[in-house]
Each structure stands twice: as C-alpha cells, then as structure tokens.
Coordinates of C-alpha atoms and ligand atoms in Angstrom, one line a residue:
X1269 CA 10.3 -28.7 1.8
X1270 CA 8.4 -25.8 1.4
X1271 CA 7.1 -23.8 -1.3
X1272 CA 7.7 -20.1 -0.4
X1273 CA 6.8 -16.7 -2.9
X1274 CA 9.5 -14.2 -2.3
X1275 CA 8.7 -10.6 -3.3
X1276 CA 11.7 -7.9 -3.5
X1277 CA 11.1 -4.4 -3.9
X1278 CA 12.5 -1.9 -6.1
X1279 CA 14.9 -0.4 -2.9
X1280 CA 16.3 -3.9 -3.0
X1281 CA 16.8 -4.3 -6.9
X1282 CA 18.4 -0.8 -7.2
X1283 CA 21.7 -1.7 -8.0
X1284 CA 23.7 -4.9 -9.8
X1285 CA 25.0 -5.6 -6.5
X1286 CA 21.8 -5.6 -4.7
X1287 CA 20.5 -8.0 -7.4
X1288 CA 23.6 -10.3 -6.8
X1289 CA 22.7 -10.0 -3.2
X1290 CA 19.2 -10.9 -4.2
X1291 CA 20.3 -14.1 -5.7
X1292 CA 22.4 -15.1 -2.9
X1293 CA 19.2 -14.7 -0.3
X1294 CA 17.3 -16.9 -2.7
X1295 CA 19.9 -19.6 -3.3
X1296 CA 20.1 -20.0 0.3
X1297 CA 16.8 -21.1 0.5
X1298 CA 16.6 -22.9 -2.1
X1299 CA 20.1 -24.8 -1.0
X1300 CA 17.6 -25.5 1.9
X1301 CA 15.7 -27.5 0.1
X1302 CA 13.0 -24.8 -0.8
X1303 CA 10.8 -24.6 -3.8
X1304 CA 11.5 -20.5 -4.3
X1305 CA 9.4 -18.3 -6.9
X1306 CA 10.9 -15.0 -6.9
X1307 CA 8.8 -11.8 -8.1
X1308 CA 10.7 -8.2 -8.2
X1309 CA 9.7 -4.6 -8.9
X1310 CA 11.5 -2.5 -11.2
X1311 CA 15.1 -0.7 -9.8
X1312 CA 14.0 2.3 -7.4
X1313 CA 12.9 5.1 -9.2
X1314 CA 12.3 3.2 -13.2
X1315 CA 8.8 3.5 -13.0
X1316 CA 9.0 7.4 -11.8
X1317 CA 11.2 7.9 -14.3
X1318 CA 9.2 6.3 -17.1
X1319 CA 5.9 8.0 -16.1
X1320 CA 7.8 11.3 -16.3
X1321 CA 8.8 10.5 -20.0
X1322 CA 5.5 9.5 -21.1
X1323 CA 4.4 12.7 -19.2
X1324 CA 6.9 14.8 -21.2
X1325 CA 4.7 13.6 -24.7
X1326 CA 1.4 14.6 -23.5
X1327 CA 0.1 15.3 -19.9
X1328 CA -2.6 12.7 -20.5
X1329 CA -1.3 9.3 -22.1
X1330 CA -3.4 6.9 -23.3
X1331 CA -3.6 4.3 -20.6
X1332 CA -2.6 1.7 -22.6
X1333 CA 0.1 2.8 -23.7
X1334 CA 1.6 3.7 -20.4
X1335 CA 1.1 0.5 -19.2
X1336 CA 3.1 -0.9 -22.4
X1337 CA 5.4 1.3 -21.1
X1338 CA 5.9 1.5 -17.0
X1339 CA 5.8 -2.1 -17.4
X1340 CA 9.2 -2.9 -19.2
X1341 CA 11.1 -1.8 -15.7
X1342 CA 9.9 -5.2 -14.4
X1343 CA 11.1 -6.7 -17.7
X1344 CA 14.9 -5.6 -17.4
X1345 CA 14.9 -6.7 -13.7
X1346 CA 13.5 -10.2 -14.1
X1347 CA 16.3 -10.6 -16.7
X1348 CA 18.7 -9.1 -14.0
X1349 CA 18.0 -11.5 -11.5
X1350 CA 17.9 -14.6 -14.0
X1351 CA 21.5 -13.9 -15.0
X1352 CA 22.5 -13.0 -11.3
X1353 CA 21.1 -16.4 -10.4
X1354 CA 22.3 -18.7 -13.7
X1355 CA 25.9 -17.2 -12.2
X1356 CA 25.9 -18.7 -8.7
X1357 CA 25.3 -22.2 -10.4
X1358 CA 21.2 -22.1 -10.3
X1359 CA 19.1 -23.2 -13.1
X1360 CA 16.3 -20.1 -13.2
X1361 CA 13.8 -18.9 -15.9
X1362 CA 12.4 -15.2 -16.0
X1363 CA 8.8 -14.7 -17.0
X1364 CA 6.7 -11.4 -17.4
X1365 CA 3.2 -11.3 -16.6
X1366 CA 2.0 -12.6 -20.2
X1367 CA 4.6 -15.0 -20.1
X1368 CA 2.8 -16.4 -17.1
X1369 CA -0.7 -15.8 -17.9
X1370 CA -1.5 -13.6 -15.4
X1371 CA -4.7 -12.7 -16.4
X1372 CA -6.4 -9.1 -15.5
X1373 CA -9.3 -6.9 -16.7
X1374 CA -8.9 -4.1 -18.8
X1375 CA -9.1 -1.2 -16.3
X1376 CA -5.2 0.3 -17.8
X1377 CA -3.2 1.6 -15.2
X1378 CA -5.0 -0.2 -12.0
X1379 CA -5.9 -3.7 -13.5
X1380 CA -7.3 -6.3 -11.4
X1381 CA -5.9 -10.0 -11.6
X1382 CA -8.5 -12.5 -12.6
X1383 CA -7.0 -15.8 -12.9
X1384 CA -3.0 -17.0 -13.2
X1385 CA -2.1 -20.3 -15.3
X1386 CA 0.4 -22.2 -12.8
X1387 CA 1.1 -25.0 -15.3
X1388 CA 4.1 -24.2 -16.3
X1389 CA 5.7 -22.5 -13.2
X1390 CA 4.8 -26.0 -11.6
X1391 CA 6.7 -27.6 -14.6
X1392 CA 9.7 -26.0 -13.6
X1393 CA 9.5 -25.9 -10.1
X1394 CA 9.6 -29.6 -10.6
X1395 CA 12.2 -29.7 -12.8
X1396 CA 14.4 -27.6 -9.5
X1397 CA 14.2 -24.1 -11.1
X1398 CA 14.1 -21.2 -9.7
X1399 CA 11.4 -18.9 -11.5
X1400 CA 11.5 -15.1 -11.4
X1401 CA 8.2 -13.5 -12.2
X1402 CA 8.0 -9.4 -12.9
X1403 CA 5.3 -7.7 -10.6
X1404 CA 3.1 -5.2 -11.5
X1405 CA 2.0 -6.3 -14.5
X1406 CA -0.4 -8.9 -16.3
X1407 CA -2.2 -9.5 -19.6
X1408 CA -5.8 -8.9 -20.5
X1409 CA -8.3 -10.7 -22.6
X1410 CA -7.0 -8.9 -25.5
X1411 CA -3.7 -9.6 -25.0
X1412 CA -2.7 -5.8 -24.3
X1413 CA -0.4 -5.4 -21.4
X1414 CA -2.3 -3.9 -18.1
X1415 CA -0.2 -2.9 -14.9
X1416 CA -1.9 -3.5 -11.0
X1417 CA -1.7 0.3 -10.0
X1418 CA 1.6 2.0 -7.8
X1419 CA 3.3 -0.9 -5.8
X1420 CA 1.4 -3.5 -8.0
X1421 CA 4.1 -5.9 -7.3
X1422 CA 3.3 -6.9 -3.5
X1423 CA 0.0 -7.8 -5.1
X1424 CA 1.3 -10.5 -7.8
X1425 CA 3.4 -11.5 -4.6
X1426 CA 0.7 -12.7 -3.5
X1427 CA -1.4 -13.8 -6.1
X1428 CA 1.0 -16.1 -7.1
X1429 CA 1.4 -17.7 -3.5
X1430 CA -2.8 -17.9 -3.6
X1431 CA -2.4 -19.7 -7.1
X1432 CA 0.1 -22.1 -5.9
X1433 CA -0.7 -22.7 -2.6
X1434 CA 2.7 -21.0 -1.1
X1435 CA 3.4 -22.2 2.7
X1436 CA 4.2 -18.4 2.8
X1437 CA 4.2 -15.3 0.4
X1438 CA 7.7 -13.0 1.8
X1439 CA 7.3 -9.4 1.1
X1440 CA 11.0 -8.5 1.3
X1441 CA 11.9 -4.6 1.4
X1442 CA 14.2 -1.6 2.8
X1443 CA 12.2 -2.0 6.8
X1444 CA 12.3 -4.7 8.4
X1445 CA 9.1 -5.3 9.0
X1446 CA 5.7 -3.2 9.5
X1447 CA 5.9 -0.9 11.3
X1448 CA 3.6 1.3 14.5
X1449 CA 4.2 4.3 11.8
X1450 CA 6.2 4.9 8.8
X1451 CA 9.9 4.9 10.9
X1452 CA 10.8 7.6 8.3
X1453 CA 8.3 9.9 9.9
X1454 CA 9.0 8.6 13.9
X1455 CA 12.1 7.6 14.6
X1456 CA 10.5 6.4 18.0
X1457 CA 8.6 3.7 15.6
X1458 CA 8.7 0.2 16.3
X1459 CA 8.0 -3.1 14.7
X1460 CA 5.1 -5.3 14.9
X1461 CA 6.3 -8.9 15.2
X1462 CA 2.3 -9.9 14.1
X1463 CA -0.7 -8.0 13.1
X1464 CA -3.9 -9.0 11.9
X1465 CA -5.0 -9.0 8.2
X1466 CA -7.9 -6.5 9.7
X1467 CA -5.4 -4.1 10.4
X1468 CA -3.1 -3.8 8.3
X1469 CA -5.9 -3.5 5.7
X1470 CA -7.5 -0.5 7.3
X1471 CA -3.2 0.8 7.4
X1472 CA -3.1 0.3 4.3
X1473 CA -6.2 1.3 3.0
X1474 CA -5.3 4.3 4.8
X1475 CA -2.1 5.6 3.4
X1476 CA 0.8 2.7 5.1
X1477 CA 2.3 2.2 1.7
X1478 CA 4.6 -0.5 2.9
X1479 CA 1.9 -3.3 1.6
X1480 CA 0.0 -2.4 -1.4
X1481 CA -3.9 -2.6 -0.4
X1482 CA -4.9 -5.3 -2.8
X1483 CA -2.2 -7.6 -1.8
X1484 CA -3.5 -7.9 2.0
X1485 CA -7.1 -7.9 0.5
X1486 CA -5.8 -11.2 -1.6
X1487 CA -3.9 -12.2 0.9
X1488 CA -7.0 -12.3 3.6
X1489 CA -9.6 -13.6 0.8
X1490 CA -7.1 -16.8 0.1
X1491 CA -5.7 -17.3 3.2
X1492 CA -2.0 -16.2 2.5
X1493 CA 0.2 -16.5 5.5
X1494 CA 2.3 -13.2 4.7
X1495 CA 5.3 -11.8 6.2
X1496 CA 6.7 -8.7 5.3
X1497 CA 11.0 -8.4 6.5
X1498 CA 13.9 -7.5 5.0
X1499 CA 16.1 -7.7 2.2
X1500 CA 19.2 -5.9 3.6
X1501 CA 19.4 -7.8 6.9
X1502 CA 21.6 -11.4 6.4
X1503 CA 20.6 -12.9 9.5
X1504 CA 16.8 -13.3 9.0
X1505 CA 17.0 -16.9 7.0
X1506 CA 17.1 -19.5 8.8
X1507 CA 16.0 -22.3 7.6
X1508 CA 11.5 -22.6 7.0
X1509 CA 10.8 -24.7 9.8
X1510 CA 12.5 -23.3 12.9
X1511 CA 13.6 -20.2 13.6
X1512 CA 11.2 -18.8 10.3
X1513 CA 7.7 -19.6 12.2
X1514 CA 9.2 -16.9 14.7
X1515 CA 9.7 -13.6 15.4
X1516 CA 11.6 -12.9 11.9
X1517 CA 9.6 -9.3 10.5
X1518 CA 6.3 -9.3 11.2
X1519 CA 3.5 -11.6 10.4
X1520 CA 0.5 -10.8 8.3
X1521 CA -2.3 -13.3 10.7
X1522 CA -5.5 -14.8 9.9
X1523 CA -6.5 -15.1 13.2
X1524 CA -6.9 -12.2 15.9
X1525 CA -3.9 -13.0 18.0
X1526 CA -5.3 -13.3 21.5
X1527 CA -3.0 -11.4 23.4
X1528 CA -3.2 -10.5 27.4
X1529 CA -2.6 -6.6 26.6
X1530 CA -4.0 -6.4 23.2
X1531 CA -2.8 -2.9 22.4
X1532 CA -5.3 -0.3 21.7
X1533 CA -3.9 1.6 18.8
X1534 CA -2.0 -0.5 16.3
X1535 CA -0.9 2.1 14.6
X1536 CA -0.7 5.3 12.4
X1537 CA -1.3 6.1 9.1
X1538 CA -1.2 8.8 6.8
X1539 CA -1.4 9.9 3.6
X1540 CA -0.9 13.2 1.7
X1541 CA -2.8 12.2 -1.3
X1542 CA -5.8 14.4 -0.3
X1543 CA -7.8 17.3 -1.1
X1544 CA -10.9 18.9 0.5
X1545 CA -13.5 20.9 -1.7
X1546 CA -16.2 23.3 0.0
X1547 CA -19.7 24.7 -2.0
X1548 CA -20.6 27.6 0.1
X1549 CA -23.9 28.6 0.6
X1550 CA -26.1 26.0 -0.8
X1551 CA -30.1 25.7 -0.1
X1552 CA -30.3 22.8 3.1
X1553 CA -33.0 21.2 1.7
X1554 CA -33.9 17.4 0.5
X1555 CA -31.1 16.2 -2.5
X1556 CA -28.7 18.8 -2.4
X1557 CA -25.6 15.8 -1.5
X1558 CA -26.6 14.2 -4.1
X1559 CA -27.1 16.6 -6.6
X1560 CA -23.4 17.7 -5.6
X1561 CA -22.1 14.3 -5.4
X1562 CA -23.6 12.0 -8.1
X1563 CA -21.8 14.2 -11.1
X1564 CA -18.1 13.4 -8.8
X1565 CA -19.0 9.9 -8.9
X1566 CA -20.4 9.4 -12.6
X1567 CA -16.7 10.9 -13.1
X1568 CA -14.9 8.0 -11.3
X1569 CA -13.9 10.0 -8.8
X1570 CA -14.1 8.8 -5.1
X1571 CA -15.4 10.7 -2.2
X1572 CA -13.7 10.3 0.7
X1573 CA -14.9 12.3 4.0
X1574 CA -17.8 14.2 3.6
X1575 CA -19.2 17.4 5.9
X1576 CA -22.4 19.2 6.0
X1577 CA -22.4 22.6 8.2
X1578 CA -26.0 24.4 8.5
X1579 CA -25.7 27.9 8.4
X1580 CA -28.7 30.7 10.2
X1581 CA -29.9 31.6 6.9
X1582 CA -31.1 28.4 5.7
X1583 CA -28.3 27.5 3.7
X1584 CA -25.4 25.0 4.1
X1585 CA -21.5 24.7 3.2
X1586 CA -20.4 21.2 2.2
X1587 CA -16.7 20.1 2.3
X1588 CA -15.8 16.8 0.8
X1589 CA -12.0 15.4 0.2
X1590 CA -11.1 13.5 -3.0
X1591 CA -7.4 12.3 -4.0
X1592 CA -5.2 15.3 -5.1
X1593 CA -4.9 13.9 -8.5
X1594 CA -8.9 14.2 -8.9
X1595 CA -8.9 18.1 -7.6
X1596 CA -9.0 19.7 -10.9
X1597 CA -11.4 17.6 -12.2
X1598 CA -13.6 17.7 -9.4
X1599 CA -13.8 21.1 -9.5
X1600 CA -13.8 21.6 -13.1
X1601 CA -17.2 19.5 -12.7
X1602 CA -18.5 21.2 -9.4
X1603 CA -18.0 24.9 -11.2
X1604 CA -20.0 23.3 -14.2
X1605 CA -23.0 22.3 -12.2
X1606 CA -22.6 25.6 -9.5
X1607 CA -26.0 27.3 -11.2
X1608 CA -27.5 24.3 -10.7
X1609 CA -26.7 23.4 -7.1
X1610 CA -27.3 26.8 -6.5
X1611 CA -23.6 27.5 -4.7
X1612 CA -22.5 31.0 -3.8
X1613 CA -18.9 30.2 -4.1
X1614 CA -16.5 26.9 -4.8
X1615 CA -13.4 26.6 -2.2
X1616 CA -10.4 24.3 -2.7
X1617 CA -7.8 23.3 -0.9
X1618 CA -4.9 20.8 -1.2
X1619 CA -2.4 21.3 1.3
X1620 CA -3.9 18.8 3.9
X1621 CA -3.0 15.4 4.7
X1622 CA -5.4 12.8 7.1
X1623 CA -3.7 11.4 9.7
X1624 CA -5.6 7.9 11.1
X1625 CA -5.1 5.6 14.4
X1626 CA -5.7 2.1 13.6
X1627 CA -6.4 -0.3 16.6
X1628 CA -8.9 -3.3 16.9
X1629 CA -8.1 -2.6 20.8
X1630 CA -11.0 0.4 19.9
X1631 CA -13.8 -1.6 20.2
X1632 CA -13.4 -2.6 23.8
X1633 CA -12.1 0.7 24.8
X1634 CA -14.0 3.8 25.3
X1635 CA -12.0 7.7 25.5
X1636 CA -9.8 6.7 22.5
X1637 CA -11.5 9.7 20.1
X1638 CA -10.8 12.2 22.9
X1639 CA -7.4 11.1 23.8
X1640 CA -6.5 11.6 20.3
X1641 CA -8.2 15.0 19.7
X1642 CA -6.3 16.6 23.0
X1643 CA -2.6 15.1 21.6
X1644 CA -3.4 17.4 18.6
X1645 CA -5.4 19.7 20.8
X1646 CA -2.1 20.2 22.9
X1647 CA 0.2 20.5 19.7
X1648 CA -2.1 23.3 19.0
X1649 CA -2.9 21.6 15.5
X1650 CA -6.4 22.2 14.4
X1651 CA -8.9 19.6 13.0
X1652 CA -10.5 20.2 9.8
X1653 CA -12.3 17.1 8.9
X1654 CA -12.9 13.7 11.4
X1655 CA -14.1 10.6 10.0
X1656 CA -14.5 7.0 12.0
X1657 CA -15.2 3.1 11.4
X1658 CA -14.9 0.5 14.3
X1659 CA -11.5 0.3 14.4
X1660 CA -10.2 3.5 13.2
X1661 CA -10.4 7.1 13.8
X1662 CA -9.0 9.2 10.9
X1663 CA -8.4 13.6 10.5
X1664 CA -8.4 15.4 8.2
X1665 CA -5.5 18.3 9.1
X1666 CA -3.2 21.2 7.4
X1667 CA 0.1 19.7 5.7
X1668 CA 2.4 21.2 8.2
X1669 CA 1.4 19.7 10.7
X1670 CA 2.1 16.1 9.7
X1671 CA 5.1 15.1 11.4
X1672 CA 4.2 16.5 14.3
X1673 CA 0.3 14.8 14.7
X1674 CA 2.0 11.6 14.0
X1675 CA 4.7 11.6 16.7
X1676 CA 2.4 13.0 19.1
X1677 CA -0.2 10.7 18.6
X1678 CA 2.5 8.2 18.7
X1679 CA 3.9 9.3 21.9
X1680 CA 0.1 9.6 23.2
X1681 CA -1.0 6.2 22.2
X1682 CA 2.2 4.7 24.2
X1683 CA 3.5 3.0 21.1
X1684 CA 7.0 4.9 21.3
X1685 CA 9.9 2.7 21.4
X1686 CA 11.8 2.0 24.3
X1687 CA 15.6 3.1 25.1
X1688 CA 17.5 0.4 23.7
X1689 CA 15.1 -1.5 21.4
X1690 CA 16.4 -1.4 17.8
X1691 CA 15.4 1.5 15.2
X1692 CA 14.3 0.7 11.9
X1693 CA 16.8 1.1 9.3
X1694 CA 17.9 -1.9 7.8
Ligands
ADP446 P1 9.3 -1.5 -1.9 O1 10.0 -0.8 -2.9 O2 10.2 -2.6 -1.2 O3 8.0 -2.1 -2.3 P2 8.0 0.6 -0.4 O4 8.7 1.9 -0.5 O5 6.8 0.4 -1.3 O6 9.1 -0.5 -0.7 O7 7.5 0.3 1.1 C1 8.5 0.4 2.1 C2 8.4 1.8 2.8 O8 7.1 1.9 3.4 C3 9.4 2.0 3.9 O9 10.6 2.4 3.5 C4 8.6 3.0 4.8 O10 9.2 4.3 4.6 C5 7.2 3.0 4.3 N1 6.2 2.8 5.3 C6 5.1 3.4 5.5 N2 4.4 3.0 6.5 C7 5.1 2.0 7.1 C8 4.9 1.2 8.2 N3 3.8 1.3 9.0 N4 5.8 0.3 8.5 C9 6.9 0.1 7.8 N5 7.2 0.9 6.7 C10 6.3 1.9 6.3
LIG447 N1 7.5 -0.7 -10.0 C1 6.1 -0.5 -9.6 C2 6.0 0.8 -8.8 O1 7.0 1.5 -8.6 C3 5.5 -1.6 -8.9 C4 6.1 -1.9 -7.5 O2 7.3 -1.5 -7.2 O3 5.5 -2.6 -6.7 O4 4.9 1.2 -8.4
MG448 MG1 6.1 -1.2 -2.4

C-alpha cells in the first residue's frame, strides 16, 4: 500500500465529465489498495475569468480581496469531485486550504506555505477516505484567505506529499509528461522519461510553466519523488509497485541520473513575461547601477538581466529587463529619478521574450554558447540581451522571433523527435 498525492489541473477539471473521469482514475487506485489524497485547480479558465471581474471594479484590487475571490474556483471543484467520487461508491471529504490548515504568510496574491496540520487528513485516510484538497490557496495567521501565486496548485501538490510523507506526489495534466520544450511551440518535442530536480528548476524558473517553480523547489528541499503524466491517457495506472516505478511520464529525480550519453541540453524554455528598459547617456562613473537600480528594488520589483555599454564620450547606456507587469512602474520610477541619474533619455520596450537552453551536460562540454548563437545567427534573429549560470544559457530576443529560436535551437541541440516516436497530445 502506498500513500500517493494526486494533483489534477484545471485542463483536466474543465468539464463534469472530465471530473467523473477524474474520479474513476482515483478509484482505481484506490481499489488498488492505495491511500489517495487528491488536490485540483479550478475548471480551465475560472481563475482568468475571476481576475477579469475583479479587474472590471478597479484596475488595482486590494490583494486580499482578490485572493477571497480567485480562490472560490478551487472551492466549487473540490465539491465537484467529492460528489463525482461519493457517486462511484467512495466515501470522500472535500477540504479548502483553511479547512486543512494550510498555513501561509501574508504576502496576498503569492503566499508562501508555512506549515500544514495533517491530523485530520490522517484521520480519514485511516478511516479509507478519499480526501480532496483545493490547490492554490491557504490561510494565514489572521485567518484571511491567501492564494500561492498563478499555478499555486502544483505547489500544495506537493506540500501535502512533504507533510505526509507521500511515496509519490502525481502532477496529472493535458501533456504527458515534461517535455524538451513546450510541444505547443515544437511539435518535434519529446518527453523526458526522468530529469533532475536541477533542471527542471532552472525550466521552470525560466518560463516551463508545466511545474509551478515553488513546487519543484519543495519538492527538492523535502525529498518528494514527483512525477508529472497525464490525466487523459487510461493506460498509465498500473498498479504502484510495477509497472508505476517505470517509464510512465517523466520523473522528477533526486539524484543526477548517470547516464552513458547524458544529453547536453535538456531543454528549452521561454517566457514572454519580459521587458527591457534602457537610460541613455548616463555619467560611467562609480554608483551609477545602483543609483539606477536600488529605487526598482525598494519597489519590489525584480531585475532580471542587466547590461552596461560604454559609450566615447564618457557616458554609458544601461538596459535592464523586469516582468512586463512591472514596466510601467519601473519606468514611472526611472523617469522620477532621471535628473538625478543624470539620463539623457528613458527607452522601453516590451515586445521581447528570453528564450534559455537548460542542460547540466554544459558543464563538461565546451562550444555550447556558440553553437547556440549561430542557430539564431543562421535564422537571421538578432540577440538583444545574453545572460548565463552553469547550466543554462538564456537571450534575450524580439517577440517574433520566438517560435522560430526555439525550434531551431531545438533542431540544433539534436533534441528533435524521431520519425515514429509519439507526439505530445494526450
Ligand atoms: P495544468 O492546468 O494541468 O496545471 P498547465 O497549463 O499549467 O496545466 O501546464 C501544462 C502545459 O504546460 C502544457 O499544456 C504545455 O503547453 C505547457 N508546457 C510548457 N513547457 C512545457 C514542457 N517543457 N513540457 C511539457 N509541457 C510544457
Ligand atoms: N487555478 C489557479 C491558476 O489558474 C491555480 C492552478 O491552476 O494551479 O493559476
Ligand atoms: Mg499548472
């Protein structure tokens, strides 16, 4: 018997039937034998839809009171799923995040879990029920309702298989499986059966939406064995102990598997959440970064790549990118401060994206920068920005150009998939 944490997504709570199908995947399990806490997102598109409403009283709601709000998608779907299961004849409880105690901070809107009181989901585990937990959203000290940031529900996933010591924590969505690239952007992507908790952190971190960053980062921190697969294909389980352990969607692994051809690049992430900012003509002398960037950050608002060109005259140009959402801001502060910095002129721009290779395989092999600048290089697409860490190599390039760097890079990198090997769509 195991005790397994099944996540489903809101693709795969969209519709009654969907749900019904939900409940059938986890009374298979638990007609296995299983111990089975379920936790589900809202139905595809609720929590767009209830952010637009709030955004329809005032373009900036109070935080807390869109949390109150984006949270009750969760809410109808637990319910959902309770009913869909009570129907096939199993005994199951729904719980929201304060019914659970999932406790978080107070930061509204991206809340981090603190602690989660398992005393009562052990009760009824024990007892043979099935619990159904919503995702995305705890309880602070004050009782107010807090929600874990976009996707927040791959993160109570696995929280709750940390907090209860899960044999596995089953991230079950519309792929099946992670992927060398988003599949919806490359149709030549293919599936990783196993990748390492390094990886798909940096893919995440860097725009790979499929995992919410903070789940892998619990995930890694408690030791989580997670798999991400998914909930449209019937055939993937099998019962824990056999055919599970193998090549069923891919792996999330604590160790570095040690493979003969350990692959350079991983894979590719993007993200179209950026925007670049340029001060032209500042003095290059001592403090001038941080006189530009300490107002940004006393705003909250992160710096991503940074770049410092030197100009004849004694002056520089600096270009920095921040998230999209934090442009006007930014600049609204950058124009405040412009006397003071001493800038000629403040340039923004927001139709870029940054495009990333992910690889561990970098650190033993040299040429991987330069093979990726001539893919682009040959495309003809230009590079505005470069950034690197050990393992990845990120640009910063125009919006148009997206599709395009990926499948190159794809295609360069050798991670296209072969004639005959099966495509993504579940
Ligand atoms: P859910 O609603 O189940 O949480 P998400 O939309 O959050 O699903 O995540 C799944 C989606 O992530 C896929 O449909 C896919 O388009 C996208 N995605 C981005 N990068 C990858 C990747 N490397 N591998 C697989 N899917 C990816
Ligand atoms: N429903 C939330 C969102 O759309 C949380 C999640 O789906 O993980 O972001
Ligand atoms: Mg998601």
């Amino acid at each position: 018997m195991a005790l397994i944490v099944q996540k489903y997504g809101g693709t795969s709570m969209g519709t009654p039937e969907r749900i019904l199908n939900v409940a059938r995947r986890v009374k298979r399990w638990h007609d296995h034998g299983h111990q089975v806490v379920v936790v589900v997102s809202a139905m595809s598109g609720e929590t767009n839809r209830l952010l637009a409403l709030a955004k329809s009283i005032t373009d900036t709601p109070n935080p807390r009171e869109l949390d109150q709000m984006v949270s009750t998608g969760e809410q109808v779907t637990i319910a959902m799923l309770a009913m869909a299961l009570d129907s096939i004849g199993l005994d199951a409880k729904s719980y929201t995040g304060r019914q659970v105690a999932i406790q978080t901070d107070s930061a509204f809107t991206k809340a981090r879990i603190e602690a989660i009181d398992t005393d009562r989901m052990r009760a009824d585990l024990n007892a043979g029920r099935v619990i159904v937990v919503a995702g995305f959203q705890g309880v602070d000290s004050e009782g107010n309702t807090t929600t874990l940031g976009r996707g927040g529900s791959d993160t109570t996933g696995v929280a709750l298989a940390a907090a209860l010591k899960a044999d596995e924590c089953q991230i079950y969505t519309d792929v099946d499986g992670v992927y060398t690239t988003d599949p919806r952007v490359a149709p030549k992507a293919r599936k990783i059966d196993c990748i390492s908790f390094e990886e798909m952190l940096e893919l995440a971190s860097l725009g790979s939406k499929v995992l919410q960053i903070r789940s892998v980062e619990f995930a890694g921190k408690y030791q989580v064995p997670l798999r991400v697969l998914s909930s449209f294909d019937n055939d993937n389980d099998g019962a824990f102990d056999d055919e599970f352990k193998q090549n069923v969607g891919t792996l999330i692994t604590i160790e570095e598997e040690e493979s003969m051809e350990q692959p350079i690049i991983s894979g590719i992430a993007f993200t179209r959440d950026e925007a670049k900012l340029t001060i032209l003509g500042v003095p290059d002398e001592p403090g001038v970064a941080s006189k530009i960037l300490t107002p940004i950050s006393d705003a909250n608002i992160e710096v991503d790549m940074i770049i410092q060109n030197i100009e004849e005259d004694g002056t520089t140009d600096f270009t920095f990118t921040v998230n999209r959402n934090d442009l006007s801001k930014a600049k609204k502060i950058l124009k405040s401060n412009a006397e003071e910095i001493r800038a000629r002129d403040i340039l923004s721009n927001d139709n870029i994206v940054k495009v990333s290779i992910v690889g561990v395989g970098m650190r033993s092999h040299a040429g991987v920068a330069s093979r990726m600048f001539r893919a682009l290089a040959d495309e003809g697409i230009n590079i505005i920005l470069i950034s690197t860490s050990e393992i990845k190599i990120s640009v910063l390039i125009e919006e148009k150009y997206l599709e395009l760097a990926v499948r190159s890079l794809h295609t360069a990198f050798g991670l296209d998939r072969e004639h005959g090997e099966s495509s993504a769509r579940a």
